[in-house]
GROMACS .gro file of N, CA and C in nm:
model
  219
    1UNK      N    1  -0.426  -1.424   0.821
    1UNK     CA    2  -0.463  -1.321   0.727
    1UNK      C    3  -0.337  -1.280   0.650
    2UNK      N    4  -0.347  -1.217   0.490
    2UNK     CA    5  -0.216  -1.211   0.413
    2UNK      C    6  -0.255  -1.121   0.334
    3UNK      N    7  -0.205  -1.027   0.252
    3UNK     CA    8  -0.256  -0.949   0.188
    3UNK      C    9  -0.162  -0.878   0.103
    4UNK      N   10  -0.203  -0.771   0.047
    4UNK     CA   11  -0.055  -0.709  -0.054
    4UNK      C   12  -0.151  -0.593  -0.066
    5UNK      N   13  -0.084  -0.437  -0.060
    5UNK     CA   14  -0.168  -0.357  -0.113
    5UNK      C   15  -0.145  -0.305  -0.241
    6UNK      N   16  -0.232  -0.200  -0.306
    6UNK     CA   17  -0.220  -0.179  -0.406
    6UNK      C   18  -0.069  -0.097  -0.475
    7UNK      N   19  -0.045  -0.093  -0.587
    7UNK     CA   20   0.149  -0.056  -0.622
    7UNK      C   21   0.097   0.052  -0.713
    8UNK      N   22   0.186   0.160  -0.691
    8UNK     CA   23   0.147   0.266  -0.807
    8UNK      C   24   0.218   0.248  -0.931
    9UNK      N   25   0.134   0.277  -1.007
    9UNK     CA   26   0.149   0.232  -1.147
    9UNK      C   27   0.097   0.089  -1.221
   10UNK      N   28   0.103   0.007  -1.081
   10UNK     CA   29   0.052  -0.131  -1.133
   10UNK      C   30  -0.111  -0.213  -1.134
   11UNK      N   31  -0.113  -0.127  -0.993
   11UNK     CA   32  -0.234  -0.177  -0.934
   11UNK      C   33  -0.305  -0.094  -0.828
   12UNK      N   34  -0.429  -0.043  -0.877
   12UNK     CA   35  -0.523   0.054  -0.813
   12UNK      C   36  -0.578   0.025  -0.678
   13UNK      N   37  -0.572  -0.155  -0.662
   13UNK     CA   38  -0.646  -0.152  -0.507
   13UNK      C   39  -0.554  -0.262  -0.500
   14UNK      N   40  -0.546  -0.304  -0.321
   14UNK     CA   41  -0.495  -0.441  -0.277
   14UNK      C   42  -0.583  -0.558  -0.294
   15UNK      N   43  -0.546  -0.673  -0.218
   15UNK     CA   44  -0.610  -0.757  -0.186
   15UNK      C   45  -0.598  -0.852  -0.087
   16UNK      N   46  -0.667  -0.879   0.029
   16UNK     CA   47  -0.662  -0.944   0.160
   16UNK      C   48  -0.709  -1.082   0.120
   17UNK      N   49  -0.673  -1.178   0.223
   17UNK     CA   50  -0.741  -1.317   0.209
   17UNK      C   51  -0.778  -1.307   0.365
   18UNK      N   52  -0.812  -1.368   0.495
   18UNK     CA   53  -0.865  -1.436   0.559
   18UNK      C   54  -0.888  -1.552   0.574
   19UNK      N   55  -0.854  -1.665   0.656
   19UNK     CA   56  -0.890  -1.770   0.631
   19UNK      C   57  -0.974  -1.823   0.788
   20UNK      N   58  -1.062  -1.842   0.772
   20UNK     CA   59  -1.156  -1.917   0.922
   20UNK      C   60  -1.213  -2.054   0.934
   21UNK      N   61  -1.218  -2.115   1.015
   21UNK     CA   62  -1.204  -2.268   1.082
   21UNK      C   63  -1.404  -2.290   1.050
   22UNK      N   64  -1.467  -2.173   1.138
   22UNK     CA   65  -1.642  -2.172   1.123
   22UNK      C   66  -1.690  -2.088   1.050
   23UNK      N   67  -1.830  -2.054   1.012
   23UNK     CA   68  -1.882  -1.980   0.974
   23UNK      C   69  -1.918  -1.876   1.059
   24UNK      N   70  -1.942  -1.872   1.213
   24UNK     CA   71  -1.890  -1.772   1.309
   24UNK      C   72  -1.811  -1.723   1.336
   25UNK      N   73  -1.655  -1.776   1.359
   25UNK     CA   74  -1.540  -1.732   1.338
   25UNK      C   75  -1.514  -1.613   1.143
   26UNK      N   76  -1.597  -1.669   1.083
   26UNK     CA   77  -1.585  -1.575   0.943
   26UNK      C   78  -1.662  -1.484   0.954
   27UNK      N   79  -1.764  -1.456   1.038
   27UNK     CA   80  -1.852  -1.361   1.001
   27UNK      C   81  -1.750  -1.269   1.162
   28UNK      N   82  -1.736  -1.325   1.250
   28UNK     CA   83  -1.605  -1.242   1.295
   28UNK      C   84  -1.552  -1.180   1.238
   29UNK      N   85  -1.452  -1.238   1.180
   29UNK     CA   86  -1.356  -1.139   1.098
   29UNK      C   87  -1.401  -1.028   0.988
   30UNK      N   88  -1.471  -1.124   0.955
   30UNK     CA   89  -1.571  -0.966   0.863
   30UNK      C   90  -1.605  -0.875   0.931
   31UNK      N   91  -1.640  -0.907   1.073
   31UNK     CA   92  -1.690  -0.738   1.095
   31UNK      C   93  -1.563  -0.700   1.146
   32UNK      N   94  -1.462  -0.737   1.225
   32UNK     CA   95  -1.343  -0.679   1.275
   32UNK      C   96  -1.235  -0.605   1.168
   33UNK      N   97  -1.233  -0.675   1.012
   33UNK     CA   98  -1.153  -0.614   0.943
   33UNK      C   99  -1.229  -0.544   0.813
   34UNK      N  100  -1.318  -0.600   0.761
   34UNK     CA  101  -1.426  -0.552   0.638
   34UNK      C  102  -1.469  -0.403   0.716
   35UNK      N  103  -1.584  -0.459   0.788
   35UNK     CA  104  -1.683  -0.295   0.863
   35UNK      C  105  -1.616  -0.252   0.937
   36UNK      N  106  -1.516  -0.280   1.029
   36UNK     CA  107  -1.458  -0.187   1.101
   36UNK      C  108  -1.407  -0.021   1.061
   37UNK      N  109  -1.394   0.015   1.087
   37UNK     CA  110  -1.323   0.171   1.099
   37UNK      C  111  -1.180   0.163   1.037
   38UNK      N  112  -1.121   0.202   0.953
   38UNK     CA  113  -1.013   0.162   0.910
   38UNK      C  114  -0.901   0.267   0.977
   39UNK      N  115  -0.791   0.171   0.983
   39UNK     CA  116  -0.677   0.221   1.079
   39UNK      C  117  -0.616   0.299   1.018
   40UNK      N  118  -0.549   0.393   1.084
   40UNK     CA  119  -0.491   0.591   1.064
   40UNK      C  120  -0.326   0.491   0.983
   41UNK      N  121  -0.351   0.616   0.901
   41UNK     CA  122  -0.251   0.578   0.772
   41UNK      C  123  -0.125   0.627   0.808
   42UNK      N  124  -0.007   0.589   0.833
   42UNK     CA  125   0.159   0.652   0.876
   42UNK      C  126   0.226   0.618   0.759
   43UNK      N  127   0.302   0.707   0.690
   43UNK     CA  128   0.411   0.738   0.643
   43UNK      C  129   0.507   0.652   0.641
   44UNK      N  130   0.584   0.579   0.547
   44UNK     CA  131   0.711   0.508   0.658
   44UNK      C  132   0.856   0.586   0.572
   45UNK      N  133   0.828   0.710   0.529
   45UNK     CA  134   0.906   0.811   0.474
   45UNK      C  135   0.941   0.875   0.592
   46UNK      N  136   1.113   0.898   0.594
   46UNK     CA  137   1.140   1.024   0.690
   46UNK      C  138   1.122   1.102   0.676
   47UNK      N  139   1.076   1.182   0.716
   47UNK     CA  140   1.058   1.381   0.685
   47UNK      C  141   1.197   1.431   0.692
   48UNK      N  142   1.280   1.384   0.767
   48UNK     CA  143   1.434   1.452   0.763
   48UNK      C  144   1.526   1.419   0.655
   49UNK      N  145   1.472   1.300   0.531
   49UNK     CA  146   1.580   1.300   0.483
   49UNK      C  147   1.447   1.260   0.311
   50UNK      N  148   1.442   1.384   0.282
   50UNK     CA  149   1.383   1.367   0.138
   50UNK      C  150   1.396   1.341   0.055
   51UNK      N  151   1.561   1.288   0.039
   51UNK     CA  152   1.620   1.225  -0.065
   51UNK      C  153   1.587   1.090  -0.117
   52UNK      N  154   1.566   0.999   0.030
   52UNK     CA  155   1.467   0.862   0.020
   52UNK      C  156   1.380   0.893  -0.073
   53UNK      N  157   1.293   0.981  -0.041
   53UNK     CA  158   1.172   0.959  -0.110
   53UNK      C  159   1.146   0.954  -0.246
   54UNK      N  160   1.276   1.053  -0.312
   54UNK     CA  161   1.312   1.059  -0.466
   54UNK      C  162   1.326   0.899  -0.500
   55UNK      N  163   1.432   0.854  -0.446
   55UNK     CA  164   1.480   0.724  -0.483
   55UNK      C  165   1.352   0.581  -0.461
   56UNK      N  166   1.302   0.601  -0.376
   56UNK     CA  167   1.129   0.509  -0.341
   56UNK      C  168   1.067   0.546  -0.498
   57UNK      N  169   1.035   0.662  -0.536
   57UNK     CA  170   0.964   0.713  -0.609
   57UNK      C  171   1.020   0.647  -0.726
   58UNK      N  172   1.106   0.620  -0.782
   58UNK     CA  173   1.203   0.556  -0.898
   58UNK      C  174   1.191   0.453  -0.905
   59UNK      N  175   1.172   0.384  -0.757
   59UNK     CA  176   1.188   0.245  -0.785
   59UNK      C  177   1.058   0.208  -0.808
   60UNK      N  178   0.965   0.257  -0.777
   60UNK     CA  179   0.843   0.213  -0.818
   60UNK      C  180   0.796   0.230  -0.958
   61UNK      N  181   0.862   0.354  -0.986
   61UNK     CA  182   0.743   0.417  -1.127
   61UNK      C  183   0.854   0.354  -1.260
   62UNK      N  184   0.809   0.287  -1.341
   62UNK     CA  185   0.911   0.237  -1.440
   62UNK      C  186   0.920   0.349  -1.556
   63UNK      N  187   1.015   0.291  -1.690
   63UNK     CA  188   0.933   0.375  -1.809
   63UNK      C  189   0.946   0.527  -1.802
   64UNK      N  190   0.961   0.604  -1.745
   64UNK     CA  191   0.935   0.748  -1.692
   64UNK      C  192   1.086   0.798  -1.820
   65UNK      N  193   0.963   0.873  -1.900
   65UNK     CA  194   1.087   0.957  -2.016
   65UNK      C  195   1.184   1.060  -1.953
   66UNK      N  196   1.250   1.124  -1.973
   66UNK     CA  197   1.364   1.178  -1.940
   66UNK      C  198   1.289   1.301  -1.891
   67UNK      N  199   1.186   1.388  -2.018
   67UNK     CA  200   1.160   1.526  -2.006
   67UNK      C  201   1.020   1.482  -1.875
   68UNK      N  202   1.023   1.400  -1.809
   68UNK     CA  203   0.893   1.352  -1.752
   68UNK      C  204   0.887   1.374  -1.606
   69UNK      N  205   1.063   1.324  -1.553
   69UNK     CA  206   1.125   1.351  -1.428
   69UNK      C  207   1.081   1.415  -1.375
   70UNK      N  208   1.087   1.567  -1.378
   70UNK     CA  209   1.017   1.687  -1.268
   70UNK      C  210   0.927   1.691  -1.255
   71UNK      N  211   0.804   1.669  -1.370
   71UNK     CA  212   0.677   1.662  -1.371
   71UNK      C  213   0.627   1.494  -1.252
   72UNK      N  214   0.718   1.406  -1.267
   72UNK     CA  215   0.723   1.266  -1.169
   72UNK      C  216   0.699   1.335  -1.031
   73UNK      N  217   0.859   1.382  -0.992
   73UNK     CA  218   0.861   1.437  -0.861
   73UNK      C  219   0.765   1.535  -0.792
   0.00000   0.00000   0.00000
């Protein structure tokens, strides 16, 4: 399984592949990762050091006008 999720600013949703050997083995995985219950979302931001998060935030968002900054953060 391989996937990429979605990037802010670029792209609104991800996208997964799967790949299976049977058509039992696929309808497996469909229910284990499609219908399943989706797994509890973590942070991979420190809470102790908020400065990261400015700089994450930059590197993602391009373009961003000058007077735009605070309104960004």
């Amino acid at each position: 399984m391989a996937g990429r999720a979605g990037r802010l600013g670029y792209e609104t949703q991800g996208k997964a592949v799967a790949l299976a050997d049977t058509s039992l083995e696929r309808d497996a995985k469909f229910r284990e990762y499609v219908l399943a219950p989706p797994e509890p979302i973590r942070s991979s931001f420190d809470p102790r050091n908020p400065a990261t998060w400015v700089i994450r935030l930059f590197a993602q968002v391009r373009k961003v006008p000058r007077d735009g900054v605070i309104d960004l953060v």
